Amino acid sequence: MILDQNYVNLKSQVIKAERRVLKELGFCVHVKHPHKLIVVYLKYLGFDEEENVEVLQSAWNYMNDSFRTDAFVRYQPETIACACIALSARKLNINMSTNPPW
């Protein structure tokens, strides 16, 4: 579908104006998503992406499901990523390492 350039420009201006209004009203218009953190934390804990796909996928699923809650406005992204990994480990009966301390 080819869109008229005027439409695209107008849409962009409306979106920018909406963001400015929300920002002035005190809304947080940028949310840091912890998806990348899951991968980084699992690598740090010694879980290889290729060998432990199930852990990564489970944590990723918990992350996606958490978008339906208000967790992202209540907790820091690092906390949410850790919670998703902990839930996945519990679900898959994986003992989390104590070195490095979990």
Short mmCIF file of C-alpha atoms in Angstrom, two decimals, residues 19-101:
data_model
loop_
_atom_site.label_atom_id
_atom_site.label_comp_id
_atom_site.label_asym_id
_atom_site.label_seq_id
_atom_site.Cartn_x
_atom_site.Cartn_y
_atom_site.Cartn_z
CA ARG A 19 4.18 13.10 22.81
CA ARG A 20 4.85 16.72 23.73
CA VAL A 21 1.43 17.02 25.37
CA LEU A 22 1.90 13.77 27.30
CA LYS A 23 5.36 14.83 28.42
CA GLU A 24 4.05 18.19 29.65
CA LEU A 25 1.34 16.38 31.59
CA GLY A 26 4.00 14.28 33.33
CA PHE A 27 3.60 11.02 31.45
CA CYS A 28 6.66 8.86 30.89
CA VAL A 29 6.75 8.46 27.12
CA HIS A 30 9.86 6.27 26.98
CA VAL A 31 10.00 2.91 28.68
CA LYS A 32 13.21 0.89 28.85
CA HIS A 33 12.38 -2.68 27.90
CA PRO A 34 14.27 -5.37 29.81
CA HIS A 35 14.30 -7.93 26.97
CA LYS A 36 17.99 -7.36 26.25
CA LEU A 37 18.78 -7.68 29.94
CA ILE A 38 17.40 -11.23 30.02
CA VAL A 39 19.94 -12.36 27.43
CA VAL A 40 22.80 -10.54 29.17
CA TYR A 41 21.93 -11.89 32.61
CA LEU A 42 21.53 -15.46 31.36
CA LYS A 43 24.93 -15.28 29.65
CA TYR A 44 26.46 -13.96 32.87
CA LEU A 45 24.89 -16.83 34.82
CA GLY A 46 26.43 -19.34 32.40
CA PHE A 47 23.38 -20.21 30.32
CA ASP A 48 24.36 -20.55 26.68
CA GLU A 49 21.71 -19.32 24.22
CA GLU A 50 22.03 -22.37 21.99
CA GLU A 51 22.03 -24.99 24.75
CA ASN A 52 19.44 -23.38 27.02
CA VAL A 53 16.87 -22.16 24.54
CA GLU A 54 14.07 -23.35 26.81
CA VAL A 55 15.19 -21.10 29.70
CA LEU A 56 15.58 -18.10 27.42
CA GLN A 57 12.24 -18.69 25.71
CA SER A 58 10.43 -19.17 29.00
CA ALA A 59 11.91 -15.98 30.47
CA TRP A 60 11.07 -14.12 27.26
CA ASN A 61 7.47 -15.37 27.47
CA TYR A 62 7.15 -14.17 31.05
CA MET A 63 8.51 -10.81 29.91
CA ASN A 64 5.94 -10.52 27.14
CA ASP A 65 3.14 -11.52 29.50
CA SER A 66 4.22 -8.89 32.00
CA PHE A 67 3.40 -6.19 29.44
CA ARG A 68 -0.24 -6.83 30.31
CA THR A 69 0.38 -5.64 33.87
CA ASP A 70 1.58 -2.43 35.45
CA ALA A 71 4.93 -3.96 36.42
CA PHE A 72 6.83 -1.67 34.05
CA VAL A 73 5.72 1.44 35.89
CA ARG A 74 6.28 -0.07 39.32
CA TYR A 75 9.68 -1.75 38.99
CA GLN A 76 13.02 -1.13 37.31
CA PRO A 77 13.78 -3.11 34.13
CA GLU A 78 16.60 -4.97 35.89
CA THR A 79 14.20 -6.22 38.57
CA ILE A 80 11.67 -7.38 36.00
CA ALA A 81 14.34 -9.24 34.00
CA CYS A 82 15.55 -11.01 37.16
CA ALA A 83 12.00 -11.94 38.11
CA CYS A 84 11.35 -13.45 34.68
CA ILE A 85 14.55 -15.51 34.88
CA ALA A 86 13.71 -16.66 38.41
CA LEU A 87 10.19 -17.70 37.37
CA SER A 88 11.59 -19.62 34.40
CA ALA A 89 14.15 -21.41 36.55
CA ARG A 90 11.47 -22.36 39.06
CA LYS A 91 9.15 -23.59 36.30
CA LEU A 92 11.90 -25.69 34.68
CA ASN A 93 13.26 -26.98 38.03
CA ILE A 94 16.68 -25.38 37.51
CA ASN A 95 18.81 -24.55 40.53
CA MET A 96 20.15 -21.04 40.15
CA SER A 97 23.85 -20.79 40.78
CA THR A 98 25.30 -19.38 43.94
CA ASN A 99 28.52 -18.42 42.18
CA PRO A 100 28.00 -15.73 40.98
CA PRO A 101 25.37 -15.07 43.62
#
